mmCIF file of C-alpha atoms in Angstrom:
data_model
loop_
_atom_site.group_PDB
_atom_site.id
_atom_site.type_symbol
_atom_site.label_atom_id
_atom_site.label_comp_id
_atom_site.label_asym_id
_atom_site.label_seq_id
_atom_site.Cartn_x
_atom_site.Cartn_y
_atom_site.Cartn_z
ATOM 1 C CA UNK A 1 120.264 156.471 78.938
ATOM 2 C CA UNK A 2 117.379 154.594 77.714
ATOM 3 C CA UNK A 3 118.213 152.333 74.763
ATOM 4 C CA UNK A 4 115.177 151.982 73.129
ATOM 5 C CA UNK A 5 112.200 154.431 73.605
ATOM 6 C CA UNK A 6 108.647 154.766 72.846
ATOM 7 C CA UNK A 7 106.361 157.262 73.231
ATOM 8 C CA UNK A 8 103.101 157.286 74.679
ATOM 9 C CA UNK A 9 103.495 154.708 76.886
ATOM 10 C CA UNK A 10 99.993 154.105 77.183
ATOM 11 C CA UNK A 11 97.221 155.061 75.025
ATOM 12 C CA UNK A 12 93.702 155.225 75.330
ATOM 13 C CA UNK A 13 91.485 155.835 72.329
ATOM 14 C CA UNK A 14 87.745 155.491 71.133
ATOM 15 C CA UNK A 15 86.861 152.944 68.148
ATOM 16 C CA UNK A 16 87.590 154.233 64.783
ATOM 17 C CA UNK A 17 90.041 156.996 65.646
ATOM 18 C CA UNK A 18 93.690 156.996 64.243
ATOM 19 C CA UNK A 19 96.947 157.412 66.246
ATOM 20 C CA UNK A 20 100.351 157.206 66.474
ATOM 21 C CA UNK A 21 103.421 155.223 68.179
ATOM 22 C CA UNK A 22 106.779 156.572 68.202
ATOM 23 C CA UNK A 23 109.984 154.754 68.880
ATOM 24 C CA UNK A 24 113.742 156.306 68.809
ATOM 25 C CA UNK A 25 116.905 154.017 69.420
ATOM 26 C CA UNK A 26 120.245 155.436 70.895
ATOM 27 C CA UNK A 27 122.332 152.211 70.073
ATOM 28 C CA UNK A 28 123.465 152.678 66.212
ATOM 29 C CA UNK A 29 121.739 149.885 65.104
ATOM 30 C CA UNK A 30 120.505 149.553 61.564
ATOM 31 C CA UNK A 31 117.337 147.462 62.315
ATOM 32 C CA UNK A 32 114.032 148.091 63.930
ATOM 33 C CA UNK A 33 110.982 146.247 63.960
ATOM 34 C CA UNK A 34 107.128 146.283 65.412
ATOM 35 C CA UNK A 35 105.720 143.262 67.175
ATOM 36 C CA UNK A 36 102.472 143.150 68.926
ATOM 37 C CA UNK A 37 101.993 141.580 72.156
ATOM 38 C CA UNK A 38 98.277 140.030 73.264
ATOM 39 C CA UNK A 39 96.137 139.468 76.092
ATOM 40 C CA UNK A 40 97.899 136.133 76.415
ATOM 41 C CA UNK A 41 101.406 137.309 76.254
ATOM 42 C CA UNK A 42 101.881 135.966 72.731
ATOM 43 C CA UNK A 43 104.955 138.329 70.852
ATOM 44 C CA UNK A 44 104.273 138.695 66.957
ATOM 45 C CA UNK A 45 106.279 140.151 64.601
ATOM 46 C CA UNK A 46 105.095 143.004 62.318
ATOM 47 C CA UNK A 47 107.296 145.058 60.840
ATOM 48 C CA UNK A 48 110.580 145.444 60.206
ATOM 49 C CA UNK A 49 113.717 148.108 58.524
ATOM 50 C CA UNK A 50 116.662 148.276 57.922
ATOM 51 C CA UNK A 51 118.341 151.581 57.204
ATOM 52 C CA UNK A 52 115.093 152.992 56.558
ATOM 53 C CA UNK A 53 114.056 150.017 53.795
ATOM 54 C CA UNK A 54 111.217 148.052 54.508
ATOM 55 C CA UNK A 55 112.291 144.037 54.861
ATOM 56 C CA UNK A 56 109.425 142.450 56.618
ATOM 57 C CA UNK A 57 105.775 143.133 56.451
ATOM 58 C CA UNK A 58 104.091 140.025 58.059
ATOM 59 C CA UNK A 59 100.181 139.754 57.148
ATOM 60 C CA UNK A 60 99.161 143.004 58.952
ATOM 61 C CA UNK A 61 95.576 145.404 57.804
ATOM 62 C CA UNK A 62 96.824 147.809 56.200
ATOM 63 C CA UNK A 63 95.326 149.886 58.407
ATOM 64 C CA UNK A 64 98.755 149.854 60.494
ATOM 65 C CA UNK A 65 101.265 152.061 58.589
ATOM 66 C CA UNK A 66 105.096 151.592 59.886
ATOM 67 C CA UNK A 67 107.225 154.842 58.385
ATOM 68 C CA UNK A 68 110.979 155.101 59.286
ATOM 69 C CA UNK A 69 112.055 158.586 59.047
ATOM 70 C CA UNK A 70 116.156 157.579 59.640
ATOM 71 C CA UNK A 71 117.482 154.546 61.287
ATOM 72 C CA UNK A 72 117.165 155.397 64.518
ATOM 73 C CA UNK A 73 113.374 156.390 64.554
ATOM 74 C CA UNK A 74 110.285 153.818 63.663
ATOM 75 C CA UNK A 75 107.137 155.398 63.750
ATOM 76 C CA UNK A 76 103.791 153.019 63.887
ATOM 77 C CA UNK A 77 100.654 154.762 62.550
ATOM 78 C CA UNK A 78 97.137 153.315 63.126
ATOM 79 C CA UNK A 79 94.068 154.277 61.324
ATOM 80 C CA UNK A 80 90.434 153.104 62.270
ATOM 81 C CA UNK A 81 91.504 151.629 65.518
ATOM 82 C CA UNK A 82 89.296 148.476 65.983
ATOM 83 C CA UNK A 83 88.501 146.437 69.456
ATOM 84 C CA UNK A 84 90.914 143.895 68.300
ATOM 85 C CA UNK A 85 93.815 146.514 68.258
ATOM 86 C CA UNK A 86 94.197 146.632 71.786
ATOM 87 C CA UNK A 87 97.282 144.748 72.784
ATOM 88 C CA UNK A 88 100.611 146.178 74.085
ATOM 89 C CA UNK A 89 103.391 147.203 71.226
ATOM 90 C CA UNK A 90 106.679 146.914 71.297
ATOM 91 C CA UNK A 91 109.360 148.382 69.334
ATOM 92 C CA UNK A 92 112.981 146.887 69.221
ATOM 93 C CA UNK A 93 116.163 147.153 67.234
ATOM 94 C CA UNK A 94 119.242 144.790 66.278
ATOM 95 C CA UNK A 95 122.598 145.453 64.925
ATOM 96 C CA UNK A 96 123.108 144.469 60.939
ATOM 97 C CA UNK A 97 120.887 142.150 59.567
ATOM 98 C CA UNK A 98 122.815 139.334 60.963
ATOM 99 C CA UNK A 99 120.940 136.574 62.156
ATOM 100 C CA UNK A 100 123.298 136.326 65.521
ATOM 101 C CA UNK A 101 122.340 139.624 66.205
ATOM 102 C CA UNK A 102 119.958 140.243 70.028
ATOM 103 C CA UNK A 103 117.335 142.392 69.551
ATOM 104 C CA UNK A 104 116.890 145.571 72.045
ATOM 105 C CA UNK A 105 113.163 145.980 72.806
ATOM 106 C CA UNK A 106 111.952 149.338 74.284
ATOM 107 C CA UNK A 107 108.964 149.156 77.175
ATOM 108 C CA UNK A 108 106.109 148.882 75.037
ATOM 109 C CA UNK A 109 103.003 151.241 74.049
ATOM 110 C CA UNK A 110 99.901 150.038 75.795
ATOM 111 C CA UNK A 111 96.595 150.097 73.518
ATOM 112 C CA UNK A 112 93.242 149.886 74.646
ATOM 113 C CA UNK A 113 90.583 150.667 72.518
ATOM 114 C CA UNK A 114 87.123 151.567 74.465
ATOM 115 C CA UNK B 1 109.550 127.552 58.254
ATOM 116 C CA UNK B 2 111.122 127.529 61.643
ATOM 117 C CA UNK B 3 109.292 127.437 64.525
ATOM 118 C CA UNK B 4 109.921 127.531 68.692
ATOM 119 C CA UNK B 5 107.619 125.454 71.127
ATOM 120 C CA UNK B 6 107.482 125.854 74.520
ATOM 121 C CA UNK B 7 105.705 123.307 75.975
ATOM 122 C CA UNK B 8 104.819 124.421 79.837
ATOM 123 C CA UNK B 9 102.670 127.849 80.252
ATOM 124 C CA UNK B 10 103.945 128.057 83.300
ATOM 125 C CA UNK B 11 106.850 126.667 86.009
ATOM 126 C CA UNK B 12 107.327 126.453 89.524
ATOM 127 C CA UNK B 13 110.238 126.049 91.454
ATOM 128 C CA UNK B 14 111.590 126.628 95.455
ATOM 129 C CA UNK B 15 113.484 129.341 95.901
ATOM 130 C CA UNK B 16 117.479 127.728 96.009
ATOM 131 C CA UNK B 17 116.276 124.767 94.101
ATOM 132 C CA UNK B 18 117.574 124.310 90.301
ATOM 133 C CA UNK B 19 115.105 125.429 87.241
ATOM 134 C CA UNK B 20 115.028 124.559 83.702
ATOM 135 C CA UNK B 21 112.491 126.252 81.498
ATOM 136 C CA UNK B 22 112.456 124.307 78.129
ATOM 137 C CA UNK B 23 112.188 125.033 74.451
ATOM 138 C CA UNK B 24 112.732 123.360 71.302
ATOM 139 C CA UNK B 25 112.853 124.166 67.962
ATOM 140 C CA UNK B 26 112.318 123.470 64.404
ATOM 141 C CA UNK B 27 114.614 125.703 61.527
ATOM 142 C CA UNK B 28 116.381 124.913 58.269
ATOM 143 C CA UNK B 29 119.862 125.265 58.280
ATOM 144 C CA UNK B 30 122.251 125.969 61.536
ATOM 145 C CA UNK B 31 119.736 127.397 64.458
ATOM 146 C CA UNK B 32 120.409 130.524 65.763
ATOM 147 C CA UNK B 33 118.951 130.271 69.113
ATOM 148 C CA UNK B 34 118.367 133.090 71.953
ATOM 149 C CA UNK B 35 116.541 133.279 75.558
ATOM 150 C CA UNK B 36 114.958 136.471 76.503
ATOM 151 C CA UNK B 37 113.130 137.538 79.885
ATOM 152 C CA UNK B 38 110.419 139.687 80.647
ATOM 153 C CA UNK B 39 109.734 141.573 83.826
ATOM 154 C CA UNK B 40 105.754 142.759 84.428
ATOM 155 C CA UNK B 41 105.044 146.194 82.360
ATOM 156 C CA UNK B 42 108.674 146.077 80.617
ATOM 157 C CA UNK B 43 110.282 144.833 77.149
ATOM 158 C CA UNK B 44 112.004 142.132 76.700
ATOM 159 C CA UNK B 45 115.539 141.568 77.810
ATOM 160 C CA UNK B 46 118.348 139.832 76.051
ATOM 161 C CA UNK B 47 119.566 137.243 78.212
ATOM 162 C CA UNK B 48 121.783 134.430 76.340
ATOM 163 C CA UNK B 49 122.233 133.205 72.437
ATOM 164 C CA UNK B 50 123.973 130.129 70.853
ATOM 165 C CA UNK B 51 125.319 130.682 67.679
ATOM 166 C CA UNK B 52 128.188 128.036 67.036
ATOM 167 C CA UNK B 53 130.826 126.455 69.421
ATOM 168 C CA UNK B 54 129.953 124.851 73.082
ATOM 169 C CA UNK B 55 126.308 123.329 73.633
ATOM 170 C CA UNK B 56 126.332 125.544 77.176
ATOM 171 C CA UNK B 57 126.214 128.817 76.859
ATOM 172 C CA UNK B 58 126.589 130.745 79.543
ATOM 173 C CA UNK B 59 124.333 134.085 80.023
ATOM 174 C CA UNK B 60 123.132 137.205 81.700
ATOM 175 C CA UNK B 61 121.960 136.969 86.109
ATOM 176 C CA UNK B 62 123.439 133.241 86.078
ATOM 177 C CA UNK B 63 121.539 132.006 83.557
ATOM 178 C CA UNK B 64 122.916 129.331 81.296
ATOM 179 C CA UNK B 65 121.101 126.928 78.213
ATOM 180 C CA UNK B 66 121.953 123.708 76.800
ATOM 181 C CA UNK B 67 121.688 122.955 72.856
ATOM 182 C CA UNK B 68 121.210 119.850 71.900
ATOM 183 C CA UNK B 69 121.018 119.229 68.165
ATOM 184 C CA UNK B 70 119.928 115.329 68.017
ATOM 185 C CA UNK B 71 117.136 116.614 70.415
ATOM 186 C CA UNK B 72 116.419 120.148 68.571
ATOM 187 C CA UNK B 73 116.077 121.489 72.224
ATOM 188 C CA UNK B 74 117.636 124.839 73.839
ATOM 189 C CA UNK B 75 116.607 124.503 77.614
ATOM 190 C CA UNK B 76 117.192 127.175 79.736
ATOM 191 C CA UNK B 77 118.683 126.390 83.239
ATOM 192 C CA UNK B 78 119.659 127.869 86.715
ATOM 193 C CA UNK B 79 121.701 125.925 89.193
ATOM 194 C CA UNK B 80 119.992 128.221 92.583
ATOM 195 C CA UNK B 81 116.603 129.848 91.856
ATOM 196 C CA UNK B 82 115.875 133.676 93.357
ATOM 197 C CA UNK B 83 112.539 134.892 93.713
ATOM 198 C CA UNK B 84 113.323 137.605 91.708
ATOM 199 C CA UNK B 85 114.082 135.306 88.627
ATOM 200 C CA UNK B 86 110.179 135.286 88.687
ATOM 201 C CA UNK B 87 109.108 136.562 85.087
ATOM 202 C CA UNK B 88 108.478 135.453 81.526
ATOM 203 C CA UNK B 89 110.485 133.757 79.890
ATOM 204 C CA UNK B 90 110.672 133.400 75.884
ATOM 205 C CA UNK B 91 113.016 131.468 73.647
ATOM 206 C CA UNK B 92 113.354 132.164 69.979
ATOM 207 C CA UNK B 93 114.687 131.210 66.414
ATOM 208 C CA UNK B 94 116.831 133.222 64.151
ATOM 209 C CA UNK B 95 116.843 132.619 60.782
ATOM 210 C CA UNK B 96 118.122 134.070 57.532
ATOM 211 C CA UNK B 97 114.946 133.358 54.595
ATOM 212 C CA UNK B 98 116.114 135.468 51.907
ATOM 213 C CA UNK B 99 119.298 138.370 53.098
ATOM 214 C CA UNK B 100 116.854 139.321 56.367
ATOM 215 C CA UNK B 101 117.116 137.881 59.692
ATOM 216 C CA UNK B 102 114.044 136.957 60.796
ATOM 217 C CA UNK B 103 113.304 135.762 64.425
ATOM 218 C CA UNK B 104 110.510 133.750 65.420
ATOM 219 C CA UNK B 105 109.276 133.584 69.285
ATOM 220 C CA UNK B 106 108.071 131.070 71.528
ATOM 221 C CA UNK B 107 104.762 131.753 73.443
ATOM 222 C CA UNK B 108 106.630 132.405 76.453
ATOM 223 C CA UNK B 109 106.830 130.390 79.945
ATOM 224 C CA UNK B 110 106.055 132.103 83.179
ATOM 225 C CA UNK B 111 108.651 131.826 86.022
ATOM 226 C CA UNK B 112 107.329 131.268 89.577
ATOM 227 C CA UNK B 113 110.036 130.928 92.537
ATOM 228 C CA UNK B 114 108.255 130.540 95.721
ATOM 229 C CA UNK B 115 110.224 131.609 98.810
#
């Protein structure tokens, strides 16, 4: 059973269109969050809930749109994509807010932007 | 504002000889500190934490990681590296700003074991 899932796995888009990531967790947790990886392998944080509340929203355009239907589903919602957008993203989840907590990351959603 | 360093891009090691990929830190308050791994075209993995109590931890594949406090450091260690330890490796910080955990990443250190 897959933990952490996200759906597409890959997606391949045109400039200025908007799309849509999905990611479900299995585990119970309370917590999910976006990060975005880059072309250089650096991990940054983006978003973040917990039972359903938004708790972190790092400096992101508000083009990207994070909506959490329940606690186990964090959806990621792009509009405009731009060049810069392509990276890969990665959803994960962590039990409780608590700090001692490992986060479960799913397999990522890869973006290119042509 | 905590932050992780990581200060080699990349690391390479004989296949049966020891490894230590290295990290340090910067955080107010007690460090939460964690090593994850990451294998080509997957997420990351969980693969050890230090919370409180001993300075080694012990982890995930044979893994194990040192914390050092005077030193700030959290290396990450292997007694007999496998080529198939070969990935990314990141460390990070978990911290508690204001009733949220929030965990900052390393930029990551890539694993080579040559046979």
């Amino acid at each position: 059973d897959t933990a952490v899932s996200q759906t597409p796995k890959y997606l391949v888009t045109q400039m200025g269109n908007d799309k849509s990531i999905k990611c479900e967790q299995n585990l119970g947790h309370d917590t999910m969050y976006w990060y975005k990886q880059d072309s250089k392998k650096f991990l940054k944080i983006m978003f973040s809930y917990n039972n359903k509340e938004l708790i972190i929203n790092e400096t992101v355009p508000n083009r990207f749109s994070p909506k959490s239907p329940d606690k186990a589903h964090l959806n990621l919602h792009i509009n405009s994509l731009e060049l810069g957008d392509s990276a890969v993203y990665f959803c994960a989840s962590s039990q409780d807010r608590g700090v001692n907590q490992p986060q479960h990351f799913g397999d990522g959603t890869r973006l290119s932007i042509l | 504002a905590q932050s992780v360093a990581q200060p080699e891009d990349q690391v390479n090691v004989a296949e049966g000889n020891p490894l230590t990929v290295k990290c340090t830190y910067s955080v107010s308050g007690n460090p939460y500190l964690f090593w994850y791994v990451q294998y080509p075209n997957r997420g990351l993995q969980f693969l050890l934490k230090y919370i409180t109590g001993d300075n080694l931890v012990k982890g995930s594949y044979g893994f194990e990681a040192e914390f050092n406090k005077s030193q700030t450091s959290f290396h990450l260690k292997k007694p007999s590296a496998l080529v198939s330890d070969s990935a990314l490796y990141f460390c990070a910080v978990s911290a508690w700003p204001g009733g949220y955990q929030k965990v900052t990443f390393g930029t990551g250190t890539k694993l080579q074991v040559i046979p």
